[in-house]
Coordinates of C-alpha atoms in Angstrom, one line a residue:
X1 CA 42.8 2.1 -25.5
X2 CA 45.3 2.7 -28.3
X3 CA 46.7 0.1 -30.5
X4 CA 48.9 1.8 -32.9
X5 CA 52.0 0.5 -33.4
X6 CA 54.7 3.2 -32.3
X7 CA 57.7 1.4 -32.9
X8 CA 59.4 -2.0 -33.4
X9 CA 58.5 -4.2 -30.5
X10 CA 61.6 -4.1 -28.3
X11 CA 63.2 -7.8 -28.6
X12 CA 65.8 -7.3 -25.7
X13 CA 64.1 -9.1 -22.7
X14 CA 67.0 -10.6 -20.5
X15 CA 66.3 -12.2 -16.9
X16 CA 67.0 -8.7 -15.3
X17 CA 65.8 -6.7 -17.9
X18 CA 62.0 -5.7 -18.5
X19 CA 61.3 -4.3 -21.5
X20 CA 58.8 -1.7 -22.7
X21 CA 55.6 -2.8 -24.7
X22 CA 56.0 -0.9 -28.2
X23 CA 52.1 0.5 -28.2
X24 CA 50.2 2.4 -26.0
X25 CA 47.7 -1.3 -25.4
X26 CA 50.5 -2.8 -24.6
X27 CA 52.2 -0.8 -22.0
X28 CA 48.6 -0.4 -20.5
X29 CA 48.5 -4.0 -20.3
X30 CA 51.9 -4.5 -18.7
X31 CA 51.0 -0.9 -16.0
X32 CA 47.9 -3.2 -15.4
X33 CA 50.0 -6.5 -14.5
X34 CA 52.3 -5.1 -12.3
X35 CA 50.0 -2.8 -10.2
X36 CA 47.6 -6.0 -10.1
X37 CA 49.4 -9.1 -10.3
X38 CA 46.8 -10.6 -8.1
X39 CA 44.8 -10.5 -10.9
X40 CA 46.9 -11.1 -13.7
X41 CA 46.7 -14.4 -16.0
X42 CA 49.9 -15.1 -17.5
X43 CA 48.5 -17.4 -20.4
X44 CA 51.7 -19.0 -22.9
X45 CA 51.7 -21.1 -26.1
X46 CA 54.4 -24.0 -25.7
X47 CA 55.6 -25.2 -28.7
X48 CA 57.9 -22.2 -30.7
X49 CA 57.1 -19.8 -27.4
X50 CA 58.2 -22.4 -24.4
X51 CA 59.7 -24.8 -26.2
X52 CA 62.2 -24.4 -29.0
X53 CA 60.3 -25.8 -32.9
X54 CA 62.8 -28.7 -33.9
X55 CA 62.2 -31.0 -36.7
X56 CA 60.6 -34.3 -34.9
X57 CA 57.4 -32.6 -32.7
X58 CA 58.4 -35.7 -30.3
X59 CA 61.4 -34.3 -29.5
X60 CA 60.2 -31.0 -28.4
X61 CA 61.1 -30.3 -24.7
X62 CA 60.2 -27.0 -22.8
X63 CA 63.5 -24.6 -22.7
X64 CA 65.6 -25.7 -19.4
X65 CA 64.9 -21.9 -17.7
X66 CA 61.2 -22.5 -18.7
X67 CA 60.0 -24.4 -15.8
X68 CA 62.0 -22.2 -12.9
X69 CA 60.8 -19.1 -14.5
X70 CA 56.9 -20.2 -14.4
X71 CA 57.5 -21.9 -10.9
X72 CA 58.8 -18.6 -9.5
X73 CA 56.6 -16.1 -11.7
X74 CA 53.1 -18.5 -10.6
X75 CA 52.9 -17.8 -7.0
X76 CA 52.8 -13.9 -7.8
X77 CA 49.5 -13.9 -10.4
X78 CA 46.6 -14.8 -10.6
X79 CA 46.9 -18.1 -12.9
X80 CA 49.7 -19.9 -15.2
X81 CA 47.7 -21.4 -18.6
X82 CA 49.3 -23.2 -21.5
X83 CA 47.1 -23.3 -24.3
X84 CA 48.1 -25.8 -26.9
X85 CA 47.7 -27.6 -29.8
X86 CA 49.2 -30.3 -28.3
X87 CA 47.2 -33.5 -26.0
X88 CA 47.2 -32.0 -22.8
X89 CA 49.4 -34.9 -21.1
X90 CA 51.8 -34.6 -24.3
X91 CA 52.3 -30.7 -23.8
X92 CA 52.6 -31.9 -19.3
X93 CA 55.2 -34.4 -20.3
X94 CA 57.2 -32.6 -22.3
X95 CA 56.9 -29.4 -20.2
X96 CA 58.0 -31.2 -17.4
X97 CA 55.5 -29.3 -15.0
X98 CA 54.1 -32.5 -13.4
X99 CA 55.3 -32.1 -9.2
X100 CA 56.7 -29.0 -9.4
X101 CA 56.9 -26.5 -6.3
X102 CA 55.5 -23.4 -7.3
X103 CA 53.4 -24.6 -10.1
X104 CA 50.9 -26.1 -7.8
X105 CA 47.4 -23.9 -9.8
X106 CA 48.9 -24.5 -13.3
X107 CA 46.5 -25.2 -15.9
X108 CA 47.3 -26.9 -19.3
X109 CA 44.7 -26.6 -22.2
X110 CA 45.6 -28.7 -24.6
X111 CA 43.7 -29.4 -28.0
X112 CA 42.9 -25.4 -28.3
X113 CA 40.8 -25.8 -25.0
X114 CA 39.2 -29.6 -25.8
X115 CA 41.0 -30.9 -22.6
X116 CA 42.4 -29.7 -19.3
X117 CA 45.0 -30.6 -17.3
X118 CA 44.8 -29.1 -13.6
X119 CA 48.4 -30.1 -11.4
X120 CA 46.6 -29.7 -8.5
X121 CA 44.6 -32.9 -9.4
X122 CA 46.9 -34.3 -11.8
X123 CA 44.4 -35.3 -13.8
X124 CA 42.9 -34.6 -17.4
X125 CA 39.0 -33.9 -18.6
X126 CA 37.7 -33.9 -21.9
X127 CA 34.6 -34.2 -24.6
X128 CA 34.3 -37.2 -26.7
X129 CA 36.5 -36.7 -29.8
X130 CA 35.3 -35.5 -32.9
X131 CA 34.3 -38.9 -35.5
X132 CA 35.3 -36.9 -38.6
X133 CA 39.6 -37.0 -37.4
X134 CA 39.1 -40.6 -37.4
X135 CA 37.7 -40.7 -40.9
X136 CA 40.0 -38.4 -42.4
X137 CA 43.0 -40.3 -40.3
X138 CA 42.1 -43.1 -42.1
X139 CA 42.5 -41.3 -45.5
X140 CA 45.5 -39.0 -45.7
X141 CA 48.1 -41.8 -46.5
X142 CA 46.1 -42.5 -49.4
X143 CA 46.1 -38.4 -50.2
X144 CA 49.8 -37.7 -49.7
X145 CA 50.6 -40.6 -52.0
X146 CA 47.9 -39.4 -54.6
X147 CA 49.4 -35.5 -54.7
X148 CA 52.8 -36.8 -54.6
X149 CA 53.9 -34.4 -51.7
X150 CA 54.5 -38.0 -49.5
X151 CA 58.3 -37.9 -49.9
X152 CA 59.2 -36.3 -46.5
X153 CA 56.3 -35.1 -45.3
X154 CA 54.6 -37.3 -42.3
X155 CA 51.8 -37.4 -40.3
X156 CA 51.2 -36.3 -36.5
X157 CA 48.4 -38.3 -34.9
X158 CA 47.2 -35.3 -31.8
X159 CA 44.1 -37.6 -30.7
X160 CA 41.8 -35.0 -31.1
X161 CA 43.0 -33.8 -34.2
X162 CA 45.9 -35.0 -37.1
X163 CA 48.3 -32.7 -38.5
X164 CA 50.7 -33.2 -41.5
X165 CA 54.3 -31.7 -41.5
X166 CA 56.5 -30.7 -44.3
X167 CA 59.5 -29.8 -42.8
X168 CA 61.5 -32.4 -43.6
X169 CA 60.4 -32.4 -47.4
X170 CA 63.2 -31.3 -49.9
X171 CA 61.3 -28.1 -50.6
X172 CA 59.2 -27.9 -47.5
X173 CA 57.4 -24.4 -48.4
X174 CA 56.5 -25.9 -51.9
X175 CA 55.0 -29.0 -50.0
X176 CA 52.9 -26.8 -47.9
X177 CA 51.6 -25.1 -50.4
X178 CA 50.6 -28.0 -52.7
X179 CA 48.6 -30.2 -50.0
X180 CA 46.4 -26.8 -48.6
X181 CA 43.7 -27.4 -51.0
X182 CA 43.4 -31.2 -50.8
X183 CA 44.0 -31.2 -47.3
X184 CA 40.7 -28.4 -46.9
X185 CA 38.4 -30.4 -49.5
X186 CA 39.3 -33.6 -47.2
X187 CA 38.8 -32.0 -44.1
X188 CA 35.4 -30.2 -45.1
X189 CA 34.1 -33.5 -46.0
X190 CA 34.2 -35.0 -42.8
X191 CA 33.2 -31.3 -41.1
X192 CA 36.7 -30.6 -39.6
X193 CA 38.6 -27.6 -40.6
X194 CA 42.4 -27.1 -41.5
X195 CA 44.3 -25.0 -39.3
X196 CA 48.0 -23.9 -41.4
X197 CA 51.3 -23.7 -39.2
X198 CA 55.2 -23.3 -39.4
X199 CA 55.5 -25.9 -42.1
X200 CA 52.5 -28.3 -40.6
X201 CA 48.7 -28.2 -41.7
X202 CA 46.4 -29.4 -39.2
X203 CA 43.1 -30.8 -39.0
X204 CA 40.8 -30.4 -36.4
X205 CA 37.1 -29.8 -35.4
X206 CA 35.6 -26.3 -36.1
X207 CA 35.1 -24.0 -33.0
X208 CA 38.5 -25.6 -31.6
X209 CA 41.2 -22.1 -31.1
X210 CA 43.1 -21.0 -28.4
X211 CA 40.9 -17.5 -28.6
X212 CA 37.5 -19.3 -27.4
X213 CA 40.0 -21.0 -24.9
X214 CA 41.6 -18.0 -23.5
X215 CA 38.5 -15.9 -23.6
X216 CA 36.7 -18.6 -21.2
X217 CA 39.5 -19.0 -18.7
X218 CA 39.8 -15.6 -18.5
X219 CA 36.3 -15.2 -17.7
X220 CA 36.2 -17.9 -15.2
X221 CA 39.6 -16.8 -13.4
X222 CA 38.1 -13.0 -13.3
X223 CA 40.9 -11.7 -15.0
X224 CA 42.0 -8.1 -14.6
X225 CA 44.9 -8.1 -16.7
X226 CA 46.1 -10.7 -19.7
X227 CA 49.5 -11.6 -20.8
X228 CA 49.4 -13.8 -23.8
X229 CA 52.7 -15.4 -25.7
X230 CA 53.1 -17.0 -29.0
X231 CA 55.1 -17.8 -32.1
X232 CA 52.5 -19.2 -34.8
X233 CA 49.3 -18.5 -36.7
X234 CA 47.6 -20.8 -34.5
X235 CA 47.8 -18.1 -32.0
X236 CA 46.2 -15.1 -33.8
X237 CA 42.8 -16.0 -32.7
X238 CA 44.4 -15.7 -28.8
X239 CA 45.6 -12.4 -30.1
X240 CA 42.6 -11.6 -31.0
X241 CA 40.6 -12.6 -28.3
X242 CA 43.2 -10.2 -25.8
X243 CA 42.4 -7.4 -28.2
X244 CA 38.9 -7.8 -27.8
X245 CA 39.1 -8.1 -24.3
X246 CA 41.1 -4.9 -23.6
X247 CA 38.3 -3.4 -25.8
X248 CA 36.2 -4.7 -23.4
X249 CA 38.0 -2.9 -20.4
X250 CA 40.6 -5.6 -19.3
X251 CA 44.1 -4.4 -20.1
X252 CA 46.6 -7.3 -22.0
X253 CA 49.6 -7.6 -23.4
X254 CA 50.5 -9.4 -26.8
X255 CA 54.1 -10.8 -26.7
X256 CA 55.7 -12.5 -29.7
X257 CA 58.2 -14.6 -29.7
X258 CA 60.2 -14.1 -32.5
X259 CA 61.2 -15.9 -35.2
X260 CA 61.9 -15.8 -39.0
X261 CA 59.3 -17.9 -40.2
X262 CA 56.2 -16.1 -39.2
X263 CA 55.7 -12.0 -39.4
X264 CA 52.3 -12.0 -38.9
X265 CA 52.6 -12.0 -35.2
X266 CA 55.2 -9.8 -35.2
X267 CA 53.0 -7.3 -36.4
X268 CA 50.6 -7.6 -34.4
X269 CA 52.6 -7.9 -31.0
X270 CA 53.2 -5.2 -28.6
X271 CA 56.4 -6.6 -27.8
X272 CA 58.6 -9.2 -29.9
X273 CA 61.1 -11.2 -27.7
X274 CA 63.7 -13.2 -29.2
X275 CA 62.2 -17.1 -29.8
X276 CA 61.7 -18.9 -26.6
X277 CA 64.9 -18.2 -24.6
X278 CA 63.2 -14.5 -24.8
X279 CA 59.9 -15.7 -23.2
X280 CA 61.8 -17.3 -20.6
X281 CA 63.9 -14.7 -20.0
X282 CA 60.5 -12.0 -20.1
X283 CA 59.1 -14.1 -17.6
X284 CA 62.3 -14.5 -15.3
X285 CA 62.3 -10.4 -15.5
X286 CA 58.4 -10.2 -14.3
X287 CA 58.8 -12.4 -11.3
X288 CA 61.9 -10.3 -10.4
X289 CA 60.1 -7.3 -10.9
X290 CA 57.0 -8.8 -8.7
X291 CA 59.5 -10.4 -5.5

């Protein structure tokens, strides 16, 4: 299947408005959904793709036309995922899908897969948590005061892994860029690994990524067809895992939601919508299409 970008991903989607995949892959992948929806696993980052980035992560709440749009695209596919970064019962709370009609098979993976959130049970599973984010928890206060990057920056505590932000530092980029070598020599010491984001470096357990986490629930679902959405470098390794699962016969579609501070994406996408209002508004335009 081809892969070559042919033109700039269109970033038009509006609620009545489908638009057309900008690669060969990706309008494969789209043919594939909508002749199969049965089989289709409509798979979607939330924070930066669902939900709009703002400066205090605990603010973060799903766009308002997020939840109706999932609850009337659901019933038409195979499976609704979230795959997150986020605890799954933050990413549930802050969604708002808890007791929604329509969203009765939604899953939530939250820590890149760790845990699972099922609304049909309500209820969450999970491994025990890595010991090293405790250790190096206990050690980056000490490390932000030490490089001097503490002004503005803070620190995110994600249970299963910690992140630190510099968005609200006077030069944030600058910030970034000085902690990402202390912040991987402190992380490879207690075995974790450090994950960079849109102004936010986390740390986490290796062989935690939303790739391994796609690529199993689309095995267990049986998916004929993937859609996956995202906004961050945290998603590449979902990108990657659709690529290699169209290489492997399964059609998919790579949808960006747009945004100014990461191109990587962008270039990798099949189609770019504009930020999360464009997500929404993509998914609003599928379940149309599909009634």
């Amino acid at each position: 299947m081809g892969s070559h970008k042919e033109s700039t991903p269109d970033s038009r989607a509006t609620a009545d408005h489908l638009p057309t995949p900008a690669t060969e892959a990706g309008r494969e992948g789209l043919d594939a959904l909508l002749a199969r929806p049965g089989r289709a696993v409509i798979a979607l980052d939330f924070d930066g793709t669902l939900a709009p980035i703002v400066p205090d992560p605990d603010r973060a709440r799903a766009h308002p036309d997020a939840v109706p749009a999932l609850a009337a695209l659901a019933p038409k596919v195979a499976s609704v995922a979230v795959i997150t970064g986020r605890p799954a019962e933050v990413a549930v709370h802050h969604g708002g899908f808890a007791d929604v009609p329509g969203l009765d098979h939604l899953v939530v993976l939250g820590h890149y897969g760790a845990e699972r959130w099922d609304a049909a049970t309500g209820t969450v599973t999970a491994p025990p948590p890595h010991p090293g984010v405790a250790a190096v928890r206990a050690e980056l206060p000490g490390l932000l005061d030490a490089t001097g990057a503490g002004q503005g920056t803070w620190i995110e505590e994600k249970g299963r892994a910690v992140a630190v932000h510099t968005r609200r530092a006077a030069d944030p980029q600058a910030a970034f860029e000085a902690l990402r070598a202390p912040l991987a020599d402190l992380a490879a010491r207690h075995g974790l690994v450090v994950e960079p984001g849109r102004m936010v470096l986390e740390l986490r357990p290796p062989g935690m990524d939303k790739g391994v986490a796609l690529r199993e629930y689309a095995r267990e679902t049986g998916a004929g067809s993937v859609l996956f959405a995202g906004d961050d470098l945290g998603d590449l390794p979902a990108f990657a895992a659709v690529t290699a699962l169209r290489a492997e016969g399964t059609p998919g579609l790579l949808v960006c939601s747009g945004s100014d501070e990461v191109t990587e994406l962008r270039r990798r996408a099949d189609l770019e919508v504009d930020g999360p209002a464009g997500v929404v508004a993509l998914l609003g335009a599928l379940a149309d299409r599909l009634a």
